[in-house]
mmCIF file of C-alpha atoms and ligand atoms in Angstrom:
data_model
loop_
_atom_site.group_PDB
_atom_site.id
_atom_site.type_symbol
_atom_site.label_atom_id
_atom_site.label_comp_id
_atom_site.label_asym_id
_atom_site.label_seq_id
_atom_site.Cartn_x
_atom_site.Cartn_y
_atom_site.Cartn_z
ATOM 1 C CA UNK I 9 125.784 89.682 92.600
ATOM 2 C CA UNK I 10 124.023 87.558 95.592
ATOM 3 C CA UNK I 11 120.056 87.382 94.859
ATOM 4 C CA UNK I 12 118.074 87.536 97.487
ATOM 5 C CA UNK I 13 115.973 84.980 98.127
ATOM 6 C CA UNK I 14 112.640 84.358 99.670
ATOM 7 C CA UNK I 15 111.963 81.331 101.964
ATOM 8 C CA UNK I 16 109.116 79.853 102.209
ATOM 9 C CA UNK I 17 107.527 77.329 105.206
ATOM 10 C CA UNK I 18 104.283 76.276 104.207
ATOM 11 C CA UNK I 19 103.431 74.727 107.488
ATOM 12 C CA UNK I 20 103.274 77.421 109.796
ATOM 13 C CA UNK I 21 101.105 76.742 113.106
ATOM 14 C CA UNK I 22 101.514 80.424 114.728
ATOM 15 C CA UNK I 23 105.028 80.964 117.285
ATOM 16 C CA UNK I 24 103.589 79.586 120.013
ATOM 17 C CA UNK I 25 102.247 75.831 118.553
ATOM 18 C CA UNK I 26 105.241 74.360 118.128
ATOM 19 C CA UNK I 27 109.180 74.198 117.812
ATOM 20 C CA UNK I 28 108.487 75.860 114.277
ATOM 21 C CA UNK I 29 108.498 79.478 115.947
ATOM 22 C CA UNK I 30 109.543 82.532 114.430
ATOM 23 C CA UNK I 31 112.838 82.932 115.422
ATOM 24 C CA UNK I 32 113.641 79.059 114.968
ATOM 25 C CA UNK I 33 112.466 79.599 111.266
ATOM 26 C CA UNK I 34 114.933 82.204 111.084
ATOM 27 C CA UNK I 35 117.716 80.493 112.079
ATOM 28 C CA UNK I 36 116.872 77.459 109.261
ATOM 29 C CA UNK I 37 116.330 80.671 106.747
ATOM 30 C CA UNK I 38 119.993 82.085 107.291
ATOM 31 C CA UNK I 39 121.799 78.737 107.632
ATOM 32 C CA UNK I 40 120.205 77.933 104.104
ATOM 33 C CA UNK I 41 121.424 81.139 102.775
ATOM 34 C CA UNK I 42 125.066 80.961 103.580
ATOM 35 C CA UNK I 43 124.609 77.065 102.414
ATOM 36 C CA UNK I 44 122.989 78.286 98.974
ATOM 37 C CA UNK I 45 125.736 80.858 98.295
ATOM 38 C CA UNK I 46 128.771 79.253 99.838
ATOM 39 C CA UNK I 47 129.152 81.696 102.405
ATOM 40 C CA UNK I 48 131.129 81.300 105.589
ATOM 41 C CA UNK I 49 128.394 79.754 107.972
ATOM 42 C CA UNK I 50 126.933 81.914 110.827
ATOM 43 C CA UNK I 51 127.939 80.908 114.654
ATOM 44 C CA UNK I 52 125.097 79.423 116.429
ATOM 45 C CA UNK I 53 125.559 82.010 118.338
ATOM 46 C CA UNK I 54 124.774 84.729 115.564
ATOM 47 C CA UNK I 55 121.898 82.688 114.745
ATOM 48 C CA UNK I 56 120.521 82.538 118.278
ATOM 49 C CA UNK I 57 120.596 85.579 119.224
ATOM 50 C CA UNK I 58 117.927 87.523 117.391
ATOM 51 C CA UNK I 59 117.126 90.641 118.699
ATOM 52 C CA UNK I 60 113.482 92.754 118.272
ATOM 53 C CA UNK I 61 113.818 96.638 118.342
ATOM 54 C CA UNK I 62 111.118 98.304 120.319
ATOM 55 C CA UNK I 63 108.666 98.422 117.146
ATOM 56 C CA UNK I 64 109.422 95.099 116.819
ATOM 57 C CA UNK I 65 111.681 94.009 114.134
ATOM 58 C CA UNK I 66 113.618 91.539 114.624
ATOM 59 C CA UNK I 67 117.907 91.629 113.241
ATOM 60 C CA UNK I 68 120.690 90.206 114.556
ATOM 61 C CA UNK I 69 123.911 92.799 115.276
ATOM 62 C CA UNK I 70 126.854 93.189 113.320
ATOM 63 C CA UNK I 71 125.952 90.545 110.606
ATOM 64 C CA UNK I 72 126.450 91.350 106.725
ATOM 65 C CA UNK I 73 123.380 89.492 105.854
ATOM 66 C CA UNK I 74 119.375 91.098 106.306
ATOM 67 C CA UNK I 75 116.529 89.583 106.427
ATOM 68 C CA UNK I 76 112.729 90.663 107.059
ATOM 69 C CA UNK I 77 109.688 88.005 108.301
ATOM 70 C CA UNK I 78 105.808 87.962 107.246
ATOM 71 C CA UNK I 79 103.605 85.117 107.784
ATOM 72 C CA UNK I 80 99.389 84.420 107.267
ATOM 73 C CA UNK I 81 97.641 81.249 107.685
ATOM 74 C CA UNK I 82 99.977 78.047 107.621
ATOM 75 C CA UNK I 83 102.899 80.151 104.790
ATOM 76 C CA UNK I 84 105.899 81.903 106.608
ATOM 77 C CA UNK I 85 107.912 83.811 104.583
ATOM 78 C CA UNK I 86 111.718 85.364 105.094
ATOM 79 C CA UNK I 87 113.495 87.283 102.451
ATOM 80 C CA UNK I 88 117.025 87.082 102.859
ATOM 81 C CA UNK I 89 120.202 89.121 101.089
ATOM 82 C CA UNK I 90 122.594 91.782 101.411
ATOM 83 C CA UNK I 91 120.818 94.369 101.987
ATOM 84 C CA UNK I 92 117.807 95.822 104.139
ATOM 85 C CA UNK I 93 114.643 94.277 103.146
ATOM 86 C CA UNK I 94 110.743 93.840 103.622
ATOM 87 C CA UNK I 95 108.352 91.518 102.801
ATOM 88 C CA UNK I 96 104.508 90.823 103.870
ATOM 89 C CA UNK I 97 102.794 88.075 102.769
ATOM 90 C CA UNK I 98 98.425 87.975 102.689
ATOM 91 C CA UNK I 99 96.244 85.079 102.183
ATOM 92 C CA UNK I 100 93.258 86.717 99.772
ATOM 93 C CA UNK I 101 91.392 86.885 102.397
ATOM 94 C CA UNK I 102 86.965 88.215 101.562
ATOM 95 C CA UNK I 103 87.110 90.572 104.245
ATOM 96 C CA UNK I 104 85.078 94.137 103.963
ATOM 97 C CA UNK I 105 87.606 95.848 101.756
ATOM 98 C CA UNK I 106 85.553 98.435 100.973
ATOM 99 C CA UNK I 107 84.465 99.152 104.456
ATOM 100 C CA UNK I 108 88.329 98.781 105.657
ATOM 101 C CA UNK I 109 90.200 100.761 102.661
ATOM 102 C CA UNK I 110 87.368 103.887 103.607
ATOM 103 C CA UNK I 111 88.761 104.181 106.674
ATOM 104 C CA UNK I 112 92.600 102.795 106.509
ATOM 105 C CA UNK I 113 93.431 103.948 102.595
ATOM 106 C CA UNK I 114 94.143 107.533 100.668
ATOM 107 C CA UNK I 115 92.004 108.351 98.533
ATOM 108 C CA UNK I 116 94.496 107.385 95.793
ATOM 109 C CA UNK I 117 94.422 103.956 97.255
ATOM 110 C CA UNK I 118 90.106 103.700 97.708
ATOM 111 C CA UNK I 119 90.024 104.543 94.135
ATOM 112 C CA UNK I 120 92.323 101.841 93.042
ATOM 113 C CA UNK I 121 90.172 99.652 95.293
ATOM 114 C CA UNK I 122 87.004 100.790 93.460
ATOM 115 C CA UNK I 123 88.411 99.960 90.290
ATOM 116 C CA UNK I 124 90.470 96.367 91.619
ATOM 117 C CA UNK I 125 88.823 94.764 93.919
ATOM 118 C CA UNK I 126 89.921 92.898 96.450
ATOM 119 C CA UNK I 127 93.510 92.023 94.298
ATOM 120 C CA UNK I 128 94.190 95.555 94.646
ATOM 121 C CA UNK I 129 93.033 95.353 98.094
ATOM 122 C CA UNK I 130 95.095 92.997 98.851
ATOM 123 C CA UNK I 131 98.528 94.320 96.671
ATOM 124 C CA UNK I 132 97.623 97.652 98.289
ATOM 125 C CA UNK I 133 97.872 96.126 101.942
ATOM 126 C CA UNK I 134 100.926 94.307 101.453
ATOM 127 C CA UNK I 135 103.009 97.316 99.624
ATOM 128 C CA UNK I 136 102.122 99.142 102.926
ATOM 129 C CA UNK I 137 103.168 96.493 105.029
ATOM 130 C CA UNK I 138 106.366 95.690 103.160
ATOM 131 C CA UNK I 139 107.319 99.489 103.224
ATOM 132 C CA UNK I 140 106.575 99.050 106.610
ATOM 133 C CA UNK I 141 108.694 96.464 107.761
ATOM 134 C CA UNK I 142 111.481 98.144 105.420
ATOM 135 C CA UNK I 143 111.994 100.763 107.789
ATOM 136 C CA UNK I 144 110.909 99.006 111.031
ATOM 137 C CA UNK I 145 107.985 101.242 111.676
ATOM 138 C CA UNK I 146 104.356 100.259 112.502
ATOM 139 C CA UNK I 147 101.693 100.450 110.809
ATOM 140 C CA UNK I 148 99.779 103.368 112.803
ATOM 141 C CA UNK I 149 102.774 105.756 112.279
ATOM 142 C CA UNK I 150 102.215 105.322 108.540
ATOM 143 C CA UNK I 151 99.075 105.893 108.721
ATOM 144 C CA UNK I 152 98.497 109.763 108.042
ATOM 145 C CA UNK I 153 100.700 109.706 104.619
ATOM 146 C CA UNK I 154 101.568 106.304 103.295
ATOM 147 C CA UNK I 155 100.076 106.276 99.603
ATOM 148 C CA UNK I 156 100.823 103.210 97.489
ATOM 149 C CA UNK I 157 98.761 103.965 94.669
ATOM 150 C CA UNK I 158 98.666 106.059 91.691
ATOM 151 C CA UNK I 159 96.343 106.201 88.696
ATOM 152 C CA UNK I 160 94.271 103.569 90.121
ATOM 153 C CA UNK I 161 97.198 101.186 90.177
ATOM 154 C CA UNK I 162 99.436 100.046 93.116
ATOM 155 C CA UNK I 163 102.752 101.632 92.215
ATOM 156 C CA UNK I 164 105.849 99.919 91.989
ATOM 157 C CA UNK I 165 107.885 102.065 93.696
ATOM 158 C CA UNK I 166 107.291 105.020 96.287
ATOM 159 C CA UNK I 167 110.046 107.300 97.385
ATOM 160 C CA UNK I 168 110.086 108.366 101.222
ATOM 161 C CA UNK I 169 112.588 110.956 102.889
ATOM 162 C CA UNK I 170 114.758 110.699 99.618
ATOM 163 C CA UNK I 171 114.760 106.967 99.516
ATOM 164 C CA UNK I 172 113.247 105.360 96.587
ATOM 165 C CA UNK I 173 111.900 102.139 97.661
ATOM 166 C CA UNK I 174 110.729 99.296 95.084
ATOM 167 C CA UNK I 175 108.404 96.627 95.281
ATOM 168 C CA UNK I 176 108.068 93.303 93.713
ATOM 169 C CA UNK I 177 105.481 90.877 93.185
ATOM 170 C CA UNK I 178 106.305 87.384 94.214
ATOM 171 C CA UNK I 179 104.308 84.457 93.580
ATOM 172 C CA UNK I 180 104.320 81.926 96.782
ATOM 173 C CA UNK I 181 101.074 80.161 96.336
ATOM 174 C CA UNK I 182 98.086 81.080 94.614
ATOM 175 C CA UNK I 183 95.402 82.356 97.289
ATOM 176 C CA UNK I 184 98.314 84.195 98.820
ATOM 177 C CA UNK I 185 100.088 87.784 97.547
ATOM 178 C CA UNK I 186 103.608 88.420 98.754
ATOM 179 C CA UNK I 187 105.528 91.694 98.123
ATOM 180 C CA UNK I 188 109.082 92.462 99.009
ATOM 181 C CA UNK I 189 110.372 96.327 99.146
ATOM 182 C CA UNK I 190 114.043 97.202 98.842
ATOM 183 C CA UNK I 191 116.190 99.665 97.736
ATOM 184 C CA UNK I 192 116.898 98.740 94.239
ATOM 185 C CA UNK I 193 115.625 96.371 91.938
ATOM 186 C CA UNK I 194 116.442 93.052 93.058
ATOM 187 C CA UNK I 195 116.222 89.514 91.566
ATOM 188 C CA UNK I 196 114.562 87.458 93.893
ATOM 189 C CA UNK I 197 114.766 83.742 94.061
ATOM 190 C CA UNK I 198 111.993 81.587 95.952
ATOM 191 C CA UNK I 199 112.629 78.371 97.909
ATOM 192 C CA UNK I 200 111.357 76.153 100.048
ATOM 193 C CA UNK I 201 112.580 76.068 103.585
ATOM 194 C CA UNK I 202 114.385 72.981 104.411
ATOM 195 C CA UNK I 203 113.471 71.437 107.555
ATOM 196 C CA UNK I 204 115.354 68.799 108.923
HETATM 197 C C1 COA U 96 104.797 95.890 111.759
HETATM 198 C C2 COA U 96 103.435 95.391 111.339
HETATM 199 C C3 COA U 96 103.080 96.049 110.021
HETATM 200 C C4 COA U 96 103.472 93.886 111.212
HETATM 201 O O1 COA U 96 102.184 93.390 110.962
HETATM 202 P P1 COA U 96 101.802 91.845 111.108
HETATM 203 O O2 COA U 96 100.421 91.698 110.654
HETATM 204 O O3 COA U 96 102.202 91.371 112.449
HETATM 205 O O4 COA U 96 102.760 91.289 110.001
HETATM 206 P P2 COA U 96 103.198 89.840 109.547
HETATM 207 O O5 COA U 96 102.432 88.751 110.166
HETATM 208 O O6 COA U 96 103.304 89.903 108.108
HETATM 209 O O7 COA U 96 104.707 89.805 110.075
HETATM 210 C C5 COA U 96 104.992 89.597 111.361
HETATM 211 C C6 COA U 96 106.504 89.590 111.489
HETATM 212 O O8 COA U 96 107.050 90.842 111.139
HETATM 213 C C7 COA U 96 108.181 91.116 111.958
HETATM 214 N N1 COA U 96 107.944 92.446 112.505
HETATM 215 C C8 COA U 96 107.121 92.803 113.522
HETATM 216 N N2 COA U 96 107.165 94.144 113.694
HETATM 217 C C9 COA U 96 108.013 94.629 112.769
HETATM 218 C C10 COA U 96 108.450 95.946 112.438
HETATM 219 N N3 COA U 96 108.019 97.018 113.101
HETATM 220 N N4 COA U 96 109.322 96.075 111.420
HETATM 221 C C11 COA U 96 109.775 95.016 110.727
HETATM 222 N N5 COA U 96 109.376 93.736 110.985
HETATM 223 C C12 COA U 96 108.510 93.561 111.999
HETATM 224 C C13 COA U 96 108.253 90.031 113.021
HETATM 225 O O9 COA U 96 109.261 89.116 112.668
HETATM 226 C C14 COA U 96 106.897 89.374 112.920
HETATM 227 O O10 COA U 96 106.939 87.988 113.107
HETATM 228 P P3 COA U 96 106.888 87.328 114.574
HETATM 229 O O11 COA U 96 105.882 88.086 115.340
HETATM 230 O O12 COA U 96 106.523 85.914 114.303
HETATM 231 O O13 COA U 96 108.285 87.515 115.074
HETATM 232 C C15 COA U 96 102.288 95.737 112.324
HETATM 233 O O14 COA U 96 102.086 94.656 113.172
HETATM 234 C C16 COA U 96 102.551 96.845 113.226
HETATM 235 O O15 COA U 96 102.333 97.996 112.914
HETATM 236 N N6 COA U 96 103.056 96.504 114.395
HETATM 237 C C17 COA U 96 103.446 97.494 115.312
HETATM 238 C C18 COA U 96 103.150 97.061 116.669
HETATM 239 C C19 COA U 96 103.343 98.239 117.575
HETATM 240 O O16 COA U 96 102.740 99.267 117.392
HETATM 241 N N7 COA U 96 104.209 98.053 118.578
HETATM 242 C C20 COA U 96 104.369 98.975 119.611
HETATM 243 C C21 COA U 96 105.671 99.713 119.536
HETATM 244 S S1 COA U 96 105.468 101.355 118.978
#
């Protein structure tokens, strides 16, 4: 088994501040990867050539290896691995939650809310946004039907068109939540991004 693992650049200044954009990140992410589990390197040219579909995920063609990007604040996240992935990461932000989850969330979801706070706020948001970025949607096509709640808890799994989706919990930094979706449970590591 490869795990997957989560990389983590905690000094993040947006993709248009500095060399550290997106896409650069990236590139440092999947070198790391093959370097971590003695894979064959990528070309530079694999690495360079990230492409966006028209909802905006990014994926470069014909490569065995997947990875998904989140970022808030000055912590930008990829979770690299085998397999299709997707992560979002939130600083615990005080914003209106209540106000926002009335007129974003199910009603499964507002409940959990009333009960959690803004933690559940917060796990709530990033489930949807992981799911999200698992399938390369947006977020306004999810809208309607997306529920990641039940019982007044955010689930740990939701299954969509037959697909069973988990999600995972991953600790990055403590005002932050991160929460990865994929396809079957995974063992995730975490590591720093190494930037030379
Ligand atoms: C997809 C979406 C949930 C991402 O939200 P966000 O707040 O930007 O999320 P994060 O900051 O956590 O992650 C951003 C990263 O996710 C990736 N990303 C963007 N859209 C994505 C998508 N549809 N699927 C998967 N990953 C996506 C990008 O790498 C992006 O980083 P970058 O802009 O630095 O390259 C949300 O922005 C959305 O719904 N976007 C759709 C935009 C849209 O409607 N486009 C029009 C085409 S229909």
């Amino acid at each position: 088994v490869t795990p997957m693992i989560l990389y983590v650049f905690d000094n993040y200044k947006g993709n248009r501040a500095d060399e550290y954009n997106t896409n650069r990140l990236i590139g440092l992410a999947l070198k790391q990867y093959t370097d971590d589990h003695g894979l064959a390197p990528l070309s530079s040219t694999d690495i360079t050539t990230i492409c966006r579909t028209s909802k905006g995920k990014p994926f470069i063609e014909n490569l065995p290896i997947h990875f998904s990007v989140s970022h808030s604040e000055h912590q930008w996240v990829c979770l690299v691995g085998p397999n299709e992935s997707g992560i979002d990461i939130q600083k615990n932000h005080h914003v209106n939650y209540e106000a926002i989850s009335r007129r974003f969330y199910s009603q499964e979801e507002q409940q959990a809310v009333l009960k959690g706070g803004l933690d559940t706020f917060i796990a709530l948001w990033c489930r949807k946004e992981a799911f999200i970025k698992y399938f390369g949607m947006t977020m306004g096509e999810t809208m309607e039907w997306l529920n990641v709640a039940r019982n007044g808890e955010p689930v740990n799994q939701i299954e969509h068109d037959g697909i069973i989706i988990k999600f995972t919990d991953l600790r990055v930094s403590h005002d932050y939540q991160c929460v990865a979706a994929t396809r079957t449970k995974e063992q995730i590591w975490i590591k720093k991004l190494q930037i030379d």
